[in-house]
mmCIF file of C-alpha atoms and ligand atoms in Angstrom:
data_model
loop_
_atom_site.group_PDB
_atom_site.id
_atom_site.type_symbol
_atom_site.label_atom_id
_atom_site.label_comp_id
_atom_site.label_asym_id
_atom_site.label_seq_id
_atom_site.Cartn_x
_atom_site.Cartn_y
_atom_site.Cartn_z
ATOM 1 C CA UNK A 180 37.276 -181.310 -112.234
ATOM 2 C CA UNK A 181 38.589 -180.992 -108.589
ATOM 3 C CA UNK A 182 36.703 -182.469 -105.555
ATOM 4 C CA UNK A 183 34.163 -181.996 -104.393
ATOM 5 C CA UNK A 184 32.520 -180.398 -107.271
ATOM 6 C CA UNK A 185 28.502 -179.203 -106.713
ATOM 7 C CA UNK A 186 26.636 -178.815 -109.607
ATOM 8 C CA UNK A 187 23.622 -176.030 -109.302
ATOM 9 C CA UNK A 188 20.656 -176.391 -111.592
ATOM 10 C CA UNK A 189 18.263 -172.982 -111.535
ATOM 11 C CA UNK A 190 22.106 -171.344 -111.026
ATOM 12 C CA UNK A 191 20.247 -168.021 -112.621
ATOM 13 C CA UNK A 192 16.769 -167.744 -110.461
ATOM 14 C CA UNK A 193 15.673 -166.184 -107.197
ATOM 15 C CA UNK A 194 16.940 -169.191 -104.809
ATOM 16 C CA UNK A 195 20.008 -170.150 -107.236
ATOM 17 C CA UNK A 196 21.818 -166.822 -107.325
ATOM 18 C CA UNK A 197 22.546 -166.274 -103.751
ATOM 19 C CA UNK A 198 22.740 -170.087 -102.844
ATOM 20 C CA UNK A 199 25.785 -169.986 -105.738
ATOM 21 C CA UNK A 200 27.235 -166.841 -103.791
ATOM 22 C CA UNK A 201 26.815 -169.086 -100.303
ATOM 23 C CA UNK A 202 28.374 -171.857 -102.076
ATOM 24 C CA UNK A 203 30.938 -170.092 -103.917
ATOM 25 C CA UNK A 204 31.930 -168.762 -100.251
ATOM 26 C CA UNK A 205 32.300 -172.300 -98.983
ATOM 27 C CA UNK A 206 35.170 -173.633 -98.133
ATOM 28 C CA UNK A 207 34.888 -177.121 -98.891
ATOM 29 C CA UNK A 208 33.305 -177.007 -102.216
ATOM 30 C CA UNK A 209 36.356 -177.131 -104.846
ATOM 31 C CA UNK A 210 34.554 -176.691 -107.990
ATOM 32 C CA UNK A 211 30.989 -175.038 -108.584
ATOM 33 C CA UNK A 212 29.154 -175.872 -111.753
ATOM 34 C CA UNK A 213 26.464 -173.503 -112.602
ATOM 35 C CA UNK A 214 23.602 -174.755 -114.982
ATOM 36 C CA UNK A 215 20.324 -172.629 -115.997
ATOM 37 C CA UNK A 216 18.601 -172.438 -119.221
ATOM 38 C CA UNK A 217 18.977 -168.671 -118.970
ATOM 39 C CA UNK A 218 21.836 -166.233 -117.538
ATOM 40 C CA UNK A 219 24.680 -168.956 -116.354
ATOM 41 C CA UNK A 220 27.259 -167.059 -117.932
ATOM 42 C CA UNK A 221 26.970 -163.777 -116.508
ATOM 43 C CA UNK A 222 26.024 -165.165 -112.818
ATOM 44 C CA UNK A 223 29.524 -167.246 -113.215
ATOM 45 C CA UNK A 224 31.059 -164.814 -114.225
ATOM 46 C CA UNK A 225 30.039 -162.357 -111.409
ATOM 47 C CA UNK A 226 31.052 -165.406 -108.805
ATOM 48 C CA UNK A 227 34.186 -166.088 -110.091
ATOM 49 C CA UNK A 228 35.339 -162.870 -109.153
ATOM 50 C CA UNK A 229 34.929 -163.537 -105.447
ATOM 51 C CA UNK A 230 38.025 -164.090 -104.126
ATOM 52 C CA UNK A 231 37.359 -167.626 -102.731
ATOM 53 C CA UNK A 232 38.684 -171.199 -104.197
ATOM 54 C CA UNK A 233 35.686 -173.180 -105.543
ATOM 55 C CA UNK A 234 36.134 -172.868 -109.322
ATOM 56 C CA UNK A 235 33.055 -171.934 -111.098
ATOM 57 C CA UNK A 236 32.139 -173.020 -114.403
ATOM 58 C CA UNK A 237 28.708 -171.938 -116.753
ATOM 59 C CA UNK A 238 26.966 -174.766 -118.174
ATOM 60 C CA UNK A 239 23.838 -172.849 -120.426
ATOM 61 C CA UNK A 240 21.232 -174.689 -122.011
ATOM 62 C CA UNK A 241 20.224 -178.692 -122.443
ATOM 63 C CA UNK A 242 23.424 -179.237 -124.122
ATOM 64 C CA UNK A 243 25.681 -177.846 -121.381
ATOM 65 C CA UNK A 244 23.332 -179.871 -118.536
ATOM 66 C CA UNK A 245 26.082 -183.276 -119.208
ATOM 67 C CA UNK A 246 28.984 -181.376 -119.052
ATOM 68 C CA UNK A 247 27.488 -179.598 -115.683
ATOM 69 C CA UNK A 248 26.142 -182.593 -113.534
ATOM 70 C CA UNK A 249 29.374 -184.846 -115.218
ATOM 71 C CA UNK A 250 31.605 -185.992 -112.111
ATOM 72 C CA UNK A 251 29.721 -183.643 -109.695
ATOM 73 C CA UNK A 252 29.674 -185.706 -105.985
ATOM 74 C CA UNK A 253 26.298 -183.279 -105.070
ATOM 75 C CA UNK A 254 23.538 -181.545 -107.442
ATOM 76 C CA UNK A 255 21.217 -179.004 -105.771
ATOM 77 C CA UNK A 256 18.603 -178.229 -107.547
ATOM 78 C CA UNK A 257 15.757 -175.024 -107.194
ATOM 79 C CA UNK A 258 14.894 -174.663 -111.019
ATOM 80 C CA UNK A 259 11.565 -174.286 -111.855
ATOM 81 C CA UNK A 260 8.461 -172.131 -111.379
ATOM 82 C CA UNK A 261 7.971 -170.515 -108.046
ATOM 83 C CA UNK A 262 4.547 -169.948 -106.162
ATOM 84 C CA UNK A 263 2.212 -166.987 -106.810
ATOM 85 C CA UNK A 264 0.013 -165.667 -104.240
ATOM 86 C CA UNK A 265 -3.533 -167.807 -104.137
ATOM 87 C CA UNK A 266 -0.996 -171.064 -105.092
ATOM 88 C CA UNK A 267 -0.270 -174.002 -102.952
ATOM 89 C CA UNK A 268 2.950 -175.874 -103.823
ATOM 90 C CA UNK A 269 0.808 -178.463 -105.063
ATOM 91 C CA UNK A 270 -0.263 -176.422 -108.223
ATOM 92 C CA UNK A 271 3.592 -175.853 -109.454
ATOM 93 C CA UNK A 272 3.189 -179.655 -110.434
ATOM 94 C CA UNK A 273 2.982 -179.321 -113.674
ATOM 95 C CA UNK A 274 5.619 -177.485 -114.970
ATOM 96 C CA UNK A 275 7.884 -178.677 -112.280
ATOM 97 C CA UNK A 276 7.553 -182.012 -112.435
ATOM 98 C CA UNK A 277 8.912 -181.831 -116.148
ATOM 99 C CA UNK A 278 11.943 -179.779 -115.354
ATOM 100 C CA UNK A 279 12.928 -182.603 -112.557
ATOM 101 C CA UNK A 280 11.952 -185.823 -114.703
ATOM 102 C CA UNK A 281 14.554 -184.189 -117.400
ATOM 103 C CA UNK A 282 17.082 -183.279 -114.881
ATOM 104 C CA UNK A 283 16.681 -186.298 -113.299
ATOM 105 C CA UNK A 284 17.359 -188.281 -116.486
ATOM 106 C CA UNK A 285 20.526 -186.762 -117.912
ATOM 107 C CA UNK A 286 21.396 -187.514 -114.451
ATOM 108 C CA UNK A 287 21.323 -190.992 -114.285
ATOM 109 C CA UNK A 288 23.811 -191.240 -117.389
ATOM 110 C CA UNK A 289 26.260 -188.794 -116.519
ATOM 111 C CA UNK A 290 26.216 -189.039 -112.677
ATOM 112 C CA UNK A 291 24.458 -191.524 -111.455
ATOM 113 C CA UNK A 292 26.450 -191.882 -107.830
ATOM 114 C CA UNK A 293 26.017 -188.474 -107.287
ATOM 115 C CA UNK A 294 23.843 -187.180 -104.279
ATOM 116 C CA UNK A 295 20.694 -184.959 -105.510
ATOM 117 C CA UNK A 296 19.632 -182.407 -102.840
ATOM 118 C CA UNK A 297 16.161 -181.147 -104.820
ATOM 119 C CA UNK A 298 14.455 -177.678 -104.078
ATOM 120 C CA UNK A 299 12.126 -177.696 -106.846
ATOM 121 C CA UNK A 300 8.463 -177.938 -105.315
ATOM 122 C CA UNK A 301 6.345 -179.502 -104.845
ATOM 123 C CA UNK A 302 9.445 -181.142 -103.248
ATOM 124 C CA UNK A 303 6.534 -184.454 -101.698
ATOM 125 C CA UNK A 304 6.367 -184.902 -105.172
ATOM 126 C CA UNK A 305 9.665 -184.181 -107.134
ATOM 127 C CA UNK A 306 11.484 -186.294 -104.927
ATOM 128 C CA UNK A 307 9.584 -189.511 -105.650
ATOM 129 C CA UNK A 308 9.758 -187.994 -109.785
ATOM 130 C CA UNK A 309 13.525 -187.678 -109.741
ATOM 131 C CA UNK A 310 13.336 -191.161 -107.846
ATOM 132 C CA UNK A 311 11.301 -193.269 -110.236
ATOM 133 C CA UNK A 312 13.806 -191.948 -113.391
ATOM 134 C CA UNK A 313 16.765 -192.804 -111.469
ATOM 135 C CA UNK A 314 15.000 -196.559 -110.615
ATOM 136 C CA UNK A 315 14.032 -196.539 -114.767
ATOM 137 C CA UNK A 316 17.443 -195.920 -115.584
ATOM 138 C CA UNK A 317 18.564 -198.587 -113.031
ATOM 139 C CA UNK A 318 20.772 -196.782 -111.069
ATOM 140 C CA UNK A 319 18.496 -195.848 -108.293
ATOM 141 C CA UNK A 320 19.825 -195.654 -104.667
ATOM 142 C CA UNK A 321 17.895 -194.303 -101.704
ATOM 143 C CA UNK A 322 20.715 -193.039 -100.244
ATOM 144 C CA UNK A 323 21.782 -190.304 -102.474
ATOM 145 C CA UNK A 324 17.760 -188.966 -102.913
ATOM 146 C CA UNK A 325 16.994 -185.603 -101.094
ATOM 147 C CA UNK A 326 14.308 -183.624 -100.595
ATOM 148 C CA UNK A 327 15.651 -180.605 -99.040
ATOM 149 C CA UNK A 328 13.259 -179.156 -95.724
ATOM 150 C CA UNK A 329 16.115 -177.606 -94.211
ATOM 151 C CA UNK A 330 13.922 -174.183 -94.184
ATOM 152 C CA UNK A 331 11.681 -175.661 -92.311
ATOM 153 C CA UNK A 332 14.112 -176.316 -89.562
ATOM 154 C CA UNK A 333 15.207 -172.981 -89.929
ATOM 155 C CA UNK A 334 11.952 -171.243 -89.483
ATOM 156 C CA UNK A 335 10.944 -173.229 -86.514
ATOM 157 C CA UNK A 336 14.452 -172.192 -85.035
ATOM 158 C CA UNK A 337 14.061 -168.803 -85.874
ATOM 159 C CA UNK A 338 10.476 -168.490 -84.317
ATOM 160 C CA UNK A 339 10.910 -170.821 -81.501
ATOM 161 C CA UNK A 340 14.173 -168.260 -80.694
ATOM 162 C CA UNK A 341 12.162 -165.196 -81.262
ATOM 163 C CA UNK A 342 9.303 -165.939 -79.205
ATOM 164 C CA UNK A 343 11.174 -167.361 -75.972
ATOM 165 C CA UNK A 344 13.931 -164.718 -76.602
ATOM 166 C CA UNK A 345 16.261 -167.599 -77.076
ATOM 167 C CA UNK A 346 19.994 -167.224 -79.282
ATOM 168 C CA UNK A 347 18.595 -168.477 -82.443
ATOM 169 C CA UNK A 348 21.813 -169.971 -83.697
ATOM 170 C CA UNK A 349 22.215 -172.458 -80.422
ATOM 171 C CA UNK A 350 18.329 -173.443 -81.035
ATOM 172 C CA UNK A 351 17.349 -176.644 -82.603
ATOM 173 C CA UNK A 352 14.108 -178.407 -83.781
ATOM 174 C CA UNK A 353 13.554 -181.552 -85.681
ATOM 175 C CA UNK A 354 11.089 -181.173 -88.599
ATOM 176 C CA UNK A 355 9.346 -184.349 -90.020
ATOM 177 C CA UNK A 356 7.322 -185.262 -92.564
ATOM 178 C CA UNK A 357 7.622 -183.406 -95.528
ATOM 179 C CA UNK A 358 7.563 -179.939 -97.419
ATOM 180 C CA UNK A 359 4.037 -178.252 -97.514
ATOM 181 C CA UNK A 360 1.127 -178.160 -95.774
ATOM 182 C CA UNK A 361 0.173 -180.132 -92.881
ATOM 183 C CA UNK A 362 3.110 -182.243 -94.150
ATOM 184 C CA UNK A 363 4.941 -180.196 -92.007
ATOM 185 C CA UNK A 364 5.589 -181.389 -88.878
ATOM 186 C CA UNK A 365 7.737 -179.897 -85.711
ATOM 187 C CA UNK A 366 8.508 -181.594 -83.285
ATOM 188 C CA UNK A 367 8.642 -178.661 -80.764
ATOM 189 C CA UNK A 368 8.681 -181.505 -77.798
ATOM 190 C CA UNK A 369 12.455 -181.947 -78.879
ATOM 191 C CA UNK A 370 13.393 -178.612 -79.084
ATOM 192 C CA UNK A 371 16.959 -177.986 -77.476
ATOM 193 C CA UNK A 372 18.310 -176.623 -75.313
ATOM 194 C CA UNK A 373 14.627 -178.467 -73.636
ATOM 195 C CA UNK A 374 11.982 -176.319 -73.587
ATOM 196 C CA UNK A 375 8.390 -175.800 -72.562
ATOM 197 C CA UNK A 376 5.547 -174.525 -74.218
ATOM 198 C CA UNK A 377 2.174 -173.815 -73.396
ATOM 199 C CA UNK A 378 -0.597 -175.914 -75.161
ATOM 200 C CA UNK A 379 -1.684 -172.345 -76.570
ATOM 201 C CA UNK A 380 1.733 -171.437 -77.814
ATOM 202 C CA UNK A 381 2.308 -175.328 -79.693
ATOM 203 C CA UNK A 382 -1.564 -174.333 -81.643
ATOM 204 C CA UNK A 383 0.205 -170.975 -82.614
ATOM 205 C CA UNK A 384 3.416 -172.250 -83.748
ATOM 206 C CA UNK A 385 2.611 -175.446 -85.421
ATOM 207 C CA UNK A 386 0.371 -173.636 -87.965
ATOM 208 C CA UNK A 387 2.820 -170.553 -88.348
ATOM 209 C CA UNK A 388 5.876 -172.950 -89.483
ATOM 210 C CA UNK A 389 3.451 -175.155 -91.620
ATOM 211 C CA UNK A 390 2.531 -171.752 -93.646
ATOM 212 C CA UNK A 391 5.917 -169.925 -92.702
ATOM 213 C CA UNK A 392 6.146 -170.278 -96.888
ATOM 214 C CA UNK A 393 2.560 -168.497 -97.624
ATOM 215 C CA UNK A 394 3.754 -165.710 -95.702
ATOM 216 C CA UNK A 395 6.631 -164.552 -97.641
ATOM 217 C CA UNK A 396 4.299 -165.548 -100.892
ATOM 218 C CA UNK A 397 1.933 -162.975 -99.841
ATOM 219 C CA UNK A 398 4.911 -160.615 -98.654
ATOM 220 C CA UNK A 399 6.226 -160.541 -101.798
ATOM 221 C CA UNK A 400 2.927 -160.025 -103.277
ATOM 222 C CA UNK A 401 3.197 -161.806 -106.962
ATOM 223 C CA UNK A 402 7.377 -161.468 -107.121
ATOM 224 C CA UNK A 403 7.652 -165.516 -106.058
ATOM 225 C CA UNK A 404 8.316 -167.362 -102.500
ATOM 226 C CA UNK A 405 11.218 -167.448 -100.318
ATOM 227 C CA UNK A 406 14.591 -167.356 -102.244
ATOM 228 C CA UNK A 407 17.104 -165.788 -99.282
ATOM 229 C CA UNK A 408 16.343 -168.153 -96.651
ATOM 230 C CA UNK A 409 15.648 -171.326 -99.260
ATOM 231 C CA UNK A 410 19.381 -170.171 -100.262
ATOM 232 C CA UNK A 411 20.765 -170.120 -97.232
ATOM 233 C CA UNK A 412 18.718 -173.367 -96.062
ATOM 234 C CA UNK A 413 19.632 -175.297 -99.415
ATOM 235 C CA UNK A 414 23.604 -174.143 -98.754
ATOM 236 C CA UNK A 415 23.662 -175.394 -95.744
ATOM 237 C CA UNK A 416 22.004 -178.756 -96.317
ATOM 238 C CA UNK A 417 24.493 -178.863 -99.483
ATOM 239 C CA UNK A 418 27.676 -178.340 -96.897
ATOM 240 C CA UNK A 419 26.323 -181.142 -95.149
ATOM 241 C CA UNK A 420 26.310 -183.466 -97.554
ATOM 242 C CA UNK A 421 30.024 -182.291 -98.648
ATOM 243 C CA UNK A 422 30.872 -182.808 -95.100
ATOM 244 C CA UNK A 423 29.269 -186.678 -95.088
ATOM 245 C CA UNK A 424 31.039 -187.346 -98.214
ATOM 246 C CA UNK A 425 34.569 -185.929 -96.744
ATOM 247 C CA UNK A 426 33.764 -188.193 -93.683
ATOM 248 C CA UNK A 427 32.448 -186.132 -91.182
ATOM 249 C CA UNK A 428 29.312 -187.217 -90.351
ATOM 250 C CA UNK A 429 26.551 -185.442 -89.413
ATOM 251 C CA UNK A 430 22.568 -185.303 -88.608
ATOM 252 C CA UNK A 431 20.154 -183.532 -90.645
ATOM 253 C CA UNK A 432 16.629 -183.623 -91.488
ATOM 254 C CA UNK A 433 16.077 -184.500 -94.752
ATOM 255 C CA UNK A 434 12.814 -185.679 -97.079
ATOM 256 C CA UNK A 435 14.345 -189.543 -98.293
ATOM 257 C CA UNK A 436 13.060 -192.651 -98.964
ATOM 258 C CA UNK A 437 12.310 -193.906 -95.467
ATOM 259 C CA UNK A 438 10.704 -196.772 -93.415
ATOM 260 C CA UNK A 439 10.238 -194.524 -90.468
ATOM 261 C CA UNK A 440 6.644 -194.122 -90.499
ATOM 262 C CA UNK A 441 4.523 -197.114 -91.852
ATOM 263 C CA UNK A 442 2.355 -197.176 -94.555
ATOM 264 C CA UNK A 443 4.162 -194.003 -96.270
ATOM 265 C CA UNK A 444 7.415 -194.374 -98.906
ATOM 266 C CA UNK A 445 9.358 -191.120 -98.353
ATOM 267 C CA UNK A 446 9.240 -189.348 -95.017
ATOM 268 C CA UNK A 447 11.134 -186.665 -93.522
ATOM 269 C CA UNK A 448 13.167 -187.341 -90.414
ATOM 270 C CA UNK A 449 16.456 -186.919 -88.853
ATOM 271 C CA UNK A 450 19.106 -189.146 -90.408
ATOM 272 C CA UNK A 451 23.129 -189.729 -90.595
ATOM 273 C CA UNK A 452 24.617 -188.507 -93.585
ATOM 274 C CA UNK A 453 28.114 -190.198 -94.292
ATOM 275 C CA UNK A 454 30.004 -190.666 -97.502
ATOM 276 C CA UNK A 455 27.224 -192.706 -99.118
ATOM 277 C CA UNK A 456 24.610 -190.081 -98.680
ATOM 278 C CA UNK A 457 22.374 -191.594 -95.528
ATOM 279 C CA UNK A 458 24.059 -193.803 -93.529
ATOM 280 C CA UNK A 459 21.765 -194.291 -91.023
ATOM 281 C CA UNK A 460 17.754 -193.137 -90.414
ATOM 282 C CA UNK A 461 17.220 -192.136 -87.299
ATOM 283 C CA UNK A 462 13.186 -191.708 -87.362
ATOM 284 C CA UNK A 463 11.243 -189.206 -85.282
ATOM 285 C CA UNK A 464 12.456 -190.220 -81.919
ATOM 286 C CA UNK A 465 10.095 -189.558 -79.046
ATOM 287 C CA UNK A 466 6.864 -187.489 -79.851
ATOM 288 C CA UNK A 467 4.053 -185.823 -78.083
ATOM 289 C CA UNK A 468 0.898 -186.628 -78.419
ATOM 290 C CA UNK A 469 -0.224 -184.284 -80.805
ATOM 291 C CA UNK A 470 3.083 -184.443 -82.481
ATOM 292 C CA UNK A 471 1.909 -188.047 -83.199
ATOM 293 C CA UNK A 472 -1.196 -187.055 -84.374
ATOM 294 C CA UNK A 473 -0.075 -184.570 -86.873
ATOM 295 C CA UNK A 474 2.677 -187.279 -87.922
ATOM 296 C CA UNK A 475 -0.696 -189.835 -88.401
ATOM 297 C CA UNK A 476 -2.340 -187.222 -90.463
ATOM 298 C CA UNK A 477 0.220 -186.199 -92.820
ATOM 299 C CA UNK A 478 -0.066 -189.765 -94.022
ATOM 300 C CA UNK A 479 -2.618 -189.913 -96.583
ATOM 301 C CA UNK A 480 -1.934 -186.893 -97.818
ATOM 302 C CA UNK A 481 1.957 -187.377 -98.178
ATOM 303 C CA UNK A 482 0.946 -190.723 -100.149
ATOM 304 C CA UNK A 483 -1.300 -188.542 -102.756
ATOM 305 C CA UNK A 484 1.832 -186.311 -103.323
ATOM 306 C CA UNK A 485 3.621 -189.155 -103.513
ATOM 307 C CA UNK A 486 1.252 -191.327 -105.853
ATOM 308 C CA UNK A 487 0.838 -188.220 -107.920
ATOM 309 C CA UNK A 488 4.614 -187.914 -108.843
ATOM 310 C CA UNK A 489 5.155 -191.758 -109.379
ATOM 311 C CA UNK A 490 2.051 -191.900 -111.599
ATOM 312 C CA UNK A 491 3.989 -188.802 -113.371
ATOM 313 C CA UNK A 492 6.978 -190.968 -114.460
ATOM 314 C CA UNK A 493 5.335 -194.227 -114.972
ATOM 315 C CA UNK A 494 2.437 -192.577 -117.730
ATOM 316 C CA UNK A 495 4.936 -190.302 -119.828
HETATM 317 N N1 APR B 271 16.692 -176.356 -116.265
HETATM 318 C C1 APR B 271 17.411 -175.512 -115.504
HETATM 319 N N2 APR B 271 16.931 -174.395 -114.991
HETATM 320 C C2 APR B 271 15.657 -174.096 -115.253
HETATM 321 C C3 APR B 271 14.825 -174.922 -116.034
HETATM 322 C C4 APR B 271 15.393 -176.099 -116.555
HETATM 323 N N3 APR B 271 14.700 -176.950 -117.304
HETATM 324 N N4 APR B 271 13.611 -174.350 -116.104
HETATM 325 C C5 APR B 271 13.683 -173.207 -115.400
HETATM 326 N N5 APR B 271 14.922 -173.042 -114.901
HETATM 327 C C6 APR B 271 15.471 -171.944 -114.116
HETATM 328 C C7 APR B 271 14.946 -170.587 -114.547
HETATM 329 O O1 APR B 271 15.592 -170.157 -115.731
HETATM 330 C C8 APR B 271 15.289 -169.740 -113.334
HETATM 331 O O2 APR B 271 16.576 -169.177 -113.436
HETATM 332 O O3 APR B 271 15.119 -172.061 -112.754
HETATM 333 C C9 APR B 271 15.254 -170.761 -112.175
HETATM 334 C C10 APR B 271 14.091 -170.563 -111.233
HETATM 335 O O4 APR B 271 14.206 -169.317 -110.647
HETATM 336 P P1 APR B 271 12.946 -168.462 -110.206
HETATM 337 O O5 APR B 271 11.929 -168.448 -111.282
HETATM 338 O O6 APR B 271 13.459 -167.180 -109.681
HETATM 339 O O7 APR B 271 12.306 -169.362 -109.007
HETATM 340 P P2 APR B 271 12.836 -169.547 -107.496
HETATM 341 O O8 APR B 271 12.190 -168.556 -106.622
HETATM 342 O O9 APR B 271 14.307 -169.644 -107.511
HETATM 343 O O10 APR B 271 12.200 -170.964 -107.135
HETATM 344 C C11 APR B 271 12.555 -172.125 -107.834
HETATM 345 O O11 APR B 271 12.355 -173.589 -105.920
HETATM 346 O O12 APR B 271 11.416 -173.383 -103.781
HETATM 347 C C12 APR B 271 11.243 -173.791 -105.084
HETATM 348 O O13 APR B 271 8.910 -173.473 -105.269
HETATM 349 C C13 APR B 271 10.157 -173.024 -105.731
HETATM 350 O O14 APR B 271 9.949 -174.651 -107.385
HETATM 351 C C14 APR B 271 10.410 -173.363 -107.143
HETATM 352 C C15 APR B 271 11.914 -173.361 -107.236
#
């Protein structure tokens, strides 16, 4: 297979169909390998008609998953179950957490250096599942472990544009933390270009990013959570990671394994992505008050999600 080559696993489902089209579309991927249990061969097939270079290939069924993840240098992966209204990330453990562990294991034999951007919620504890097969298997590196929050970042762009009228695509905010709940932390105090917000508007915006996902749950009213902007989000943490590995690097927030925060193993924060995966983490910089507060309090409950997903691994 030609480099880079990105393997996509939940190629056929709400968030994998249209992050195949954005990564079908990118320039830098050579060679897109689409796995699924269900539909791969008609969603390649569609994709490969787009006049664009990545090759695509259809890897269907547990059988297929070697030949799919085989030489890839990234895997992004949003299969699984997605939310319902009334359902908190949290109660997708179940079912998810299978689907990773498995994934996560034909991994470590037939790609083990390969970096694994995963989707699949609840992402505070899939990361930490795909993590503790990888260490089983003895080819666990920290480096090359994502938990993909890139939404999160996008959201707080988008509404920290939209309310101060700001060009959304020259706006950036940090996220930290991780991917649900109060996990969710912005750090609005580093938004740039700098800018100030009232006490009043931080109390409003905090809360709207933290249940930006419950929105579009409820919006969608029984049809699943947020696929378009998870697709674009997951494409364009995937193009990052393609752009480390190329040389280039770059900063993005990502959930990893992380010494950032004490007293917690994985934590979102801002880090350098290079050829190896992370390079360098650059922790949450310079916070506000009640940025550090929030960052305090998603402690305990990060280490439950956390605890819950190792305790996964080590009793099956
Ligand atoms: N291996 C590969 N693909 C699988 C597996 C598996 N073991 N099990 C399920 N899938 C596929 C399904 O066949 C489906 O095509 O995963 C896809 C999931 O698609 P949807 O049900 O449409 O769910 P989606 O909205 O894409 O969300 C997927 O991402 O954000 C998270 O919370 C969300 O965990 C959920 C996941």
């Amino acid at each position: 297979s030609q480099a880079p080559k990105v393997a996509l696993l939940g190629a056929a489902g709400g968030i994998g169909q249209p992050l195949g089209l954005l990564l079908k579309q990118d320039p830098l991927v050579a060679h897109l390998a689409l796995y699924d249990v269900v539909n791969t061969p008609g969603v390649a097939a569609d994709l490969s008609h787009i006049d664009s270079n990545a090759k695509v290939t259809a890897h269907t069924g547990p059988k297929e998953l070697y030949a799919a993840v085989e030489n890839a240098d990234v895997i992004v992966i949003p299969a699984g179950v997605p939310r319902k209204p009334g359902m908190t990330r949290d109660d997708l453990f179940n079912t998810n957490a299978g689907i990773v562990r498995d994934l996560a294991a034909v991994i470590a034999k037939a790609s083990p250096k390969a970096l694994i951007a995963i989707i699949t919620n609840p992402v505070n504890s899939t990361v930490p599942i795909a993590s503790e097969v990888l260490k089983k298997a003895g080819v666990y590196d920290p480096k090359r472990v994502f938990g993909v929050t890139t939404l999160d970042v996008v959201r707080s762009q988008a509404f920290v544009a939209e309310l101060k009228g700001h060009d959304a695509s020259k706006t950036v905010v940090p996220v930290v933390g991780g991917h649900a709940g109060i996990t969710i932390i912005p750090l609005l105090s580093q938004t740039k270009p700098s800018t100030k917000f009232s006490d009043d508007e931080i109390a409003k915006l905090t809360p709207r990013i933290q249940d930006a996902g419950t929105e579009v749950v409820n919006a969608k009213a029984g049809a699943g959570s947020a696929t378009l902007s998870m697709a674009l989000a997951g494409a364009r943490f995937a193009n990052a990671l393609v752009r480390g590995i190329k040389g280039e690097k770059n900063v993005q927030c990502a959930y990893v394994a992380s010494d950032a925060v004490k007293g917690v193993e994985y934590f979102s924060t801002p880090v350098e992505l290079g050829p190896n995966g992370v390079e360098k983490i650059l922790g949450v910089g310079k916070v506000s008050a009640y940025e550090q507060k929030l960052i305090d309090a998603s402690v305990a409950e990060l280490n439950k999600n956390i605890a819950k997903g190792v305790a996964f691994v080590k009793g099956n």
